[in-house]
Amino acid sequence: MLKSKTFLKKTRSGRVLKVVREHYLRDDIWCGSELCVECRQESPPPPVLQRDACRESSLCASRHYIIPDTNVVLHQIDILEDPLINNVIILQTVLQEVRHRSAPIYKRIKDVIHNASKHFYTFTNEHHRETFIEREQGESANDRNDRAIRTAARWYSEHLKKAPDGEELQVILLTDDKGNREKAEGCGVIAYKCEEYIKSLIGSPELMDRLALCTDDANEITSSKILFPEHLPLSRIQAGIKSGTFLQGVFRASRDNYLEATVFVQGDGDDGTEILIQGLQNLNRAVHQDLVAVELLPRNLWVTPSSVVLVDEGPKGDEDGDGDEEEQKMLKCDASESMLKPTGKIVGIIKRNWRPFCGMLSRSEIKEATRHLFTPADRRIPRIRIETRQASALMGQRIMVAIDGWPKSSRYPNGHFVRSLGSAGDKETETEVLLLEHDVPHQPFSQAVLSFLPKMPWAIAEEKHDHFLRHICIELVDPPGCTDIDDALHCRDLGNGNLEVGVHIADVSHFIRPGNTLDQEAASRGTTVYLCEKRIDMVPELLSSNLCSLRCNVDRLAFSCIWEMNHNAEIISTRFTKSVINSKASLTYAEAQLRIDDTNMNDDVTRSLRGLNALAKILKKRRIDKGALTLSSPEVRFHMDSETHDPIDLQAKELKETNSLVEEFMLLANISVAQKIYDEFSECALLRKHPAPPPSNYDILSKAAKAKGLVIRTDSAKALADSLDMAQVEGFSYFNTLLRILGTRCMMQAVYFCSGMDSDFHHYGLASPIYTHFTSPIRRYADIIVHRLLAVAIGADCTYSDLMDKHKQAALCNNLNYRHKMAQYAQRASVAFHTQLFFKSRGIQNEDGYILFVRKNAIIVLIPKFGLEGTVFFENKEKRGPRLLFDEEIPGVSMSPPEMEPEAKRVKLI
Amino acid sequence: MKETPLSNCERQFLLKAIEEKKRLDGRQTYDYRNIKITFGTDYGCCIVDIGKTRVLAQVSCELVAPKDSRPTEGILFFNLELSSMASPAFESNRQSELLVKLNRLLERCLRNSKCIDTESLCVVAGEKVWQIRVDIHVLNHDGNIMDAASIAAITALSHFRRPDVGIQGEEVTVYALEERDPIPLSVYHMPICVSFSFFQQGTYLLVDPCEREERVMDGLLVIAMNNVKITWNNQSGAFLNVQKTQSNAFHVR
């Protein structure tokens, strides 16, 4: 039999479309029961529903089948999955509704149906001649479906009555909707509330615990439920900010916990306050780095930052928030009044700061679905729902996705696929990902930029340069394999008992003229980024590896800083000049060290090296006496396979004396230049400062030391340096390094700033009152600006307006600071990736590790040999860990041996 | 101008020659004419010669609103034109049967085979997507326009670069070609058409018919296939477009 339906529809583009639907009805659909003889076909499949479907229930003593309605399936899927519940009829109507409403539950119910021992039968009631009903005039789709379910239930009970010994077999409709239940009873169908029925089951009280609470009969089906509060319009936000009810700040999601974030509100000057935001509702669709408006919550609702690590695990509840609620509960921890932080909620977004994100596709569980979730590589970014028809092709690939919007009814933001970066795990792909994720501009230089390069072959125009230092013996000391050599040193005896020491820096500002595209590109890149196997240049290669690289035995333009010093390394006079140099020797750190140590060598180069070395030692001692800090970071260096570029070994970085030789003179040059440009341009000198950290930053350090009974004094840099030197533990030599690593984390970031915008110039780490960067203009843009300032100061170049504008300089400094930070993160990420590659070929290894921090449900472990840091959860889904005690005050004391920080523990790495 | 009709004499001569496995230009039955592919100075410009047939393809792009039904997909648009330059028989600006047929085939060969990823052409979902337009001009007609057009179109698409787009927050910047290196389209595979013509009720079959041969043929079979087994469309590698075949079965040897 055929029902056909014809209707006219107007499309969005205005065309009128005639739609004809044909619905075929059959009379040979099997009811699936073992009892039934009537609708058996020839060669039937084994019956699904059993003859003796017995569950002892006080409500219904006889054998019975269950028909749940849509809401029961949606809410009580846990119950239906229980092995006790069997012989259930799932109607097609119900299945379709479930599929539309929740993909994960659909998947679960499908799994149950496929499980033969559960005896779940899908009855295609929509195609059965006797159970199909048409929607009546004025009837809503929901009501029609409810009626279809009732009709099918009635048909079943009547149908089974006809079967031999079918009289006592009952069909029970389970529905939580009161109206539906009454109507069902009206037409002779036995209907119960789900809760009522489960309660009546004898001998299975544990099922009650699984019963989802749903309070009620009036459980309306709303297909689009509102998950988030509305954002306020911009006009109200602005008014609120003006009146002080709202605060404006940058949203920073937490890396460890997706339900927590802070908003950094910039105060006057440098200081700012952080407002804690907790819970999905309060986070209200803000994404990391957005500019948001926050409203502070009343004081009694303030909370403390939780110390659990939570990762959004996504599609278990696609649309619903059940899992989230549970996790939100986990956040709550009672804490003393003193630890409460100002807490707020997001009321509106002032400016979105979305960029395309890299990550992986997590495919939807339904095969033919086109909407899938995307998991970004950055854990601070929420999952994104995208629509794509090529999910199967994109699986296992790193892809880029852009966010389009985040409607208030959606748990996740909506986005679209931008492009595929390549297959995951591939070295090139992963490098691309980490460059993109750290916002490192790495496109090849555009035509416009390259057009400003000097034409090759290039030679120095002799007449323009007055100062030649070609006759002086100049040597370069650089790491092996380095092609962008930007510094050279010389030292000679002046004959009057004093020494002349010169630091020569490549004159990049000669090639990069202010304001042109090349200059703009370099300014936006800010720094060269060094990855394990790759270098992302700030300036095109012609400059970085050729014209501005002070190679030996060729003429190169340089900017020189020349001191006259006595043998006590006291500066008698300083001068700066642009020059032409011709270097005589290019040595690696190790070669230089060999020459200094070899007493047989007495040529010019070696003598000059020895002179420099002697002075450097004095300079270093003086610096340390003043309170310069020596901190440590767990850095490693890879040995790469020259063919495949795979890491074959790795070792911790070590320093040689000559490293510090070069470093000392570079520091000295930087300080001298900083002084000079500040004297000349007190308003617009570009300097570098390192603020002293606030005392609270030292908490982790002093707590860690206390665990071993040591005291770290942090009142001044000098005191800190001394007490770090003193902090030794017998038989645990790494402890000192560990403290220094922690010390590094306490520090503030050193930043560039414009002297006219700030009053505090102090460099805490180097214990210098003034400092700048002058020595690496090939790889840092700040140095180019410093070069220009210095050139103007000595009359070697002319100035231009942007150079003297302190606001423009401050803006530039912000970009440079940002780029430096990102470059550093990218570098670390690259090391981490190569470490992983290294381990991939090694398999499981056992190595000693140290616990750095302890969280409520995890510890952060450092493995010094590989410079690897990772989070180890105490418990995972499969196995529960031992009961733990967590004490906020002394981080890290828990588990059976009460003292375990920083105790060496065996950690298995996979 | 109307096409000069073929005289009976010439028709019979051609058919007779085909029966004897001889072709006007001295080719064997399965010989293809020489193919020459040249590129223009612009991105996405390509000229394909097959014998004397010459086809030019130029790809261009612009930002447009997407279709309502596919808010996250870019649009691929083909436009083949037969101008009177190619043959006096063609009239510009007129929808001839041949023109519609060629355009339709081209779409089936290049768009429906999903050889170009249209999803990555989305800039802002539902608002702005790239429309990639492929204009194909037939410069000279000496038979087998379809093969030439399909080669020209896919090569031009592979050669084409679109401007890079930067997204920051809700702001979208389209960069000029000098500012940032433009981006190639992602081409998943390269379907190429090969035409076979049938004569004498399908008894004889020639590959790559020239214009004269096309005028006496009974039917044409166009096969578009790509070089690798790629799982698009759940098909294994080739799809068939069979046109105007005779009731007799034909054989592809």
PDB file of C-alpha atoms in Angstrom, chain B residues 16-113:
ATOM      1  CA  LYS B  16      35.579   3.653 -46.189  1.00  0.00           C
ATOM      2  CA  ALA B  17      38.923   4.793 -44.863  1.00  0.00           C
ATOM      3  CA  ILE B  18      37.891   3.950 -41.312  1.00  0.00           C
ATOM      4  CA  GLU B  19      36.787   0.518 -42.411  1.00  0.00           C
ATOM      5  CA  GLU B  20      40.252   0.020 -43.788  1.00  0.00           C
ATOM      6  CA  LYS B  21      41.710   1.267 -40.505  1.00  0.00           C
ATOM      7  CA  LYS B  22      43.122   4.355 -42.103  1.00  0.00           C
ATOM      8  CA  ARG B  23      42.725   7.866 -40.860  1.00  0.00           C
ATOM      9  CA  LEU B  24      43.015  11.176 -42.633  1.00  0.00           C
ATOM     10  CA  ASP B  25      46.073  12.286 -40.681  1.00  0.00           C
ATOM     11  CA  GLY B  26      47.803   8.953 -40.949  1.00  0.00           C
ATOM     12  CA  ARG B  27      47.088   7.817 -37.386  1.00  0.00           C
ATOM     13  CA  GLN B  28      46.323   4.291 -36.293  1.00  0.00           C
ATOM     14  CA  THR B  29      42.988   3.503 -34.638  1.00  0.00           C
ATOM     15  CA  TYR B  30      44.255   4.013 -31.093  1.00  0.00           C
ATOM     16  CA  ASP B  31      46.742   6.786 -31.750  1.00  0.00           C
ATOM     17  CA  TYR B  32      46.223   9.993 -29.932  1.00  0.00           C
ATOM     18  CA  ARG B  33      47.322  13.247 -31.475  1.00  0.00           C
ATOM     19  CA  ASN B  34      50.230  15.053 -29.832  1.00  0.00           C
ATOM     20  CA  ILE B  35      49.252  17.036 -26.791  1.00  0.00           C
ATOM     21  CA  LYS B  36      51.016  20.265 -25.982  1.00  0.00           C
ATOM     22  CA  ILE B  37      50.392  22.136 -22.738  1.00  0.00           C
ATOM     23  CA  THR B  38      51.612  25.722 -22.370  1.00  0.00           C
ATOM     24  CA  PHE B  39      51.163  28.099 -19.463  1.00  0.00           C
ATOM     25  CA  GLY B  40      50.527  31.797 -19.569  1.00  0.00           C
ATOM     26  CA  THR B  41      52.256  34.376 -17.409  1.00  0.00           C
ATOM     27  CA  ASP B  42      49.357  34.639 -14.994  1.00  0.00           C
ATOM     28  CA  TYR B  43      48.462  32.053 -12.399  1.00  0.00           C
ATOM     29  CA  GLY B  44      45.788  29.695 -13.683  1.00  0.00           C
ATOM     30  CA  CYS B  45      46.284  30.304 -17.385  1.00  0.00           C
ATOM     31  CA  CYS B  46      46.811  27.300 -19.595  1.00  0.00           C
ATOM     32  CA  ILE B  47      46.616  26.512 -23.310  1.00  0.00           C
ATOM     33  CA  VAL B  48      46.203  22.953 -24.513  1.00  0.00           C
ATOM     34  CA  ASP B  49      46.751  21.844 -28.099  1.00  0.00           C
ATOM     35  CA  ILE B  50      45.596  18.471 -29.323  1.00  0.00           C
ATOM     36  CA  GLY B  51      46.630  18.393 -32.944  1.00  0.00           C
ATOM     37  CA  LYS B  52      45.050  21.518 -34.361  1.00  0.00           C
ATOM     38  CA  THR B  53      42.421  21.785 -31.654  1.00  0.00           C
ATOM     39  CA  ARG B  54      43.422  24.528 -29.295  1.00  0.00           C
ATOM     40  CA  VAL B  55      41.738  25.396 -26.005  1.00  0.00           C
ATOM     41  CA  LEU B  56      42.564  28.092 -23.473  1.00  0.00           C
ATOM     42  CA  ALA B  57      41.565  27.905 -19.824  1.00  0.00           C
ATOM     43  CA  GLN B  58      41.790  30.781 -17.386  1.00  0.00           C
ATOM     44  CA  VAL B  59      40.982  30.407 -13.706  1.00  0.00           C
ATOM     45  CA  SER B  60      39.908  33.362 -11.623  1.00  0.00           C
ATOM     46  CA  CYS B  61      38.470  33.760  -8.166  1.00  0.00           C
ATOM     47  CA  GLU B  62      36.259  36.124  -6.244  1.00  0.00           C
ATOM     48  CA  LEU B  63      34.601  36.268  -2.851  1.00  0.00           C
ATOM     49  CA  VAL B  64      30.896  35.505  -2.951  1.00  0.00           C
ATOM     50  CA  ALA B  65      28.162  34.407  -0.587  1.00  0.00           C
ATOM     51  CA  PRO B  66      27.915  30.599  -0.386  1.00  0.00           C
ATOM     52  CA  LYS B  67      24.885  28.572  -1.301  1.00  0.00           C
ATOM     53  CA  ASP B  68      22.370  28.191   1.507  1.00  0.00           C
ATOM     54  CA  SER B  69      22.533  24.451   1.350  1.00  0.00           C
ATOM     55  CA  ARG B  70      26.329  24.371   1.682  1.00  0.00           C
ATOM     56  CA  PRO B  71      27.380  27.284   3.872  1.00  0.00           C
ATOM     57  CA  THR B  72      30.905  25.989   4.443  1.00  0.00           C
ATOM     58  CA  GLU B  73      31.836  25.154   0.895  1.00  0.00           C
ATOM     59  CA  GLY B  74      33.356  27.224  -1.851  1.00  0.00           C
ATOM     60  CA  ILE B  75      31.896  27.253  -5.321  1.00  0.00           C
ATOM     61  CA  LEU B  76      33.451  25.805  -8.432  1.00  0.00           C
ATOM     62  CA  PHE B  77      32.083  27.201 -11.655  1.00  0.00           C
ATOM     63  CA  PHE B  78      32.848  26.134 -15.206  1.00  0.00           C
ATOM     64  CA  ASN B  79      32.081  28.123 -18.284  1.00  0.00           C
ATOM     65  CA  LEU B  80      33.014  26.794 -21.680  1.00  0.00           C
ATOM     66  CA  GLU B  81      32.483  29.044 -24.646  1.00  0.00           C
ATOM     67  CA  LEU B  82      32.420  28.256 -28.308  1.00  0.00           C
ATOM     68  CA  SER B  83      33.215  31.389 -30.230  1.00  0.00           C
ATOM     69  CA  SER B  84      33.128  31.766 -33.955  1.00  0.00           C
ATOM     70  CA  MET B  85      36.892  32.098 -33.838  1.00  0.00           C
ATOM     71  CA  ALA B  86      37.128  28.343 -33.312  1.00  0.00           C
ATOM     72  CA  SER B  87      34.913  27.412 -36.193  1.00  0.00           C
ATOM     73  CA  PRO B  88      32.636  29.446 -38.426  1.00  0.00           C
ATOM     74  CA  ALA B  89      29.874  27.055 -37.463  1.00  0.00           C
ATOM     75  CA  PHE B  90      29.896  28.250 -33.848  1.00  0.00           C
ATOM     76  CA  GLU B  91      27.917  31.274 -32.948  1.00  0.00           C
ATOM     77  CA  SER B  92      28.808  33.322 -29.911  1.00  0.00           C
ATOM     78  CA  ASN B  93      26.203  33.870 -27.216  1.00  0.00           C
ATOM     79  CA  ARG B  94      23.981  31.055 -28.345  1.00  0.00           C
ATOM     80  CA  GLN B  95      23.130  27.996 -26.375  1.00  0.00           C
ATOM     81  CA  SER B  96      23.686  25.175 -28.776  1.00  0.00           C
ATOM     82  CA  GLU B  97      23.155  21.564 -27.953  1.00  0.00           C
ATOM     83  CA  LEU B  98      26.864  20.893 -28.200  1.00  0.00           C
ATOM     84  CA  LEU B  99      27.679  23.715 -25.801  1.00  0.00           C
ATOM     85  CA  VAL B 100      25.257  22.512 -23.158  1.00  0.00           C
ATOM     86  CA  LYS B 101      26.565  18.994 -23.551  1.00  0.00           C
ATOM     87  CA  LEU B 102      30.192  20.040 -23.184  1.00  0.00           C
ATOM     88  CA  ASN B 103      29.530  22.197 -20.139  1.00  0.00           C
ATOM     89  CA  ARG B 104      27.573  19.444 -18.497  1.00  0.00           C
ATOM     90  CA  LEU B 105      30.299  16.895 -19.163  1.00  0.00           C
ATOM     91  CA  LEU B 106      32.955  19.202 -17.813  1.00  0.00           C
ATOM     92  CA  GLU B 107      31.011  19.687 -14.600  1.00  0.00           C
ATOM     93  CA  ARG B 108      30.527  15.989 -14.194  1.00  0.00           C
ATOM     94  CA  CYS B 109      34.160  15.318 -14.848  1.00  0.00           C
ATOM     95  CA  LEU B 110      35.631  17.982 -12.587  1.00  0.00           C
ATOM     96  CA  ARG B 111      33.084  19.065 -10.048  1.00  0.00           C
ATOM     97  CA  ASN B 112      31.155  15.887  -9.344  1.00  0.00           C
ATOM     98  CA  SER B 113      34.328  13.855  -9.087  1.00  0.00           C
TER      99      SER B 113
END
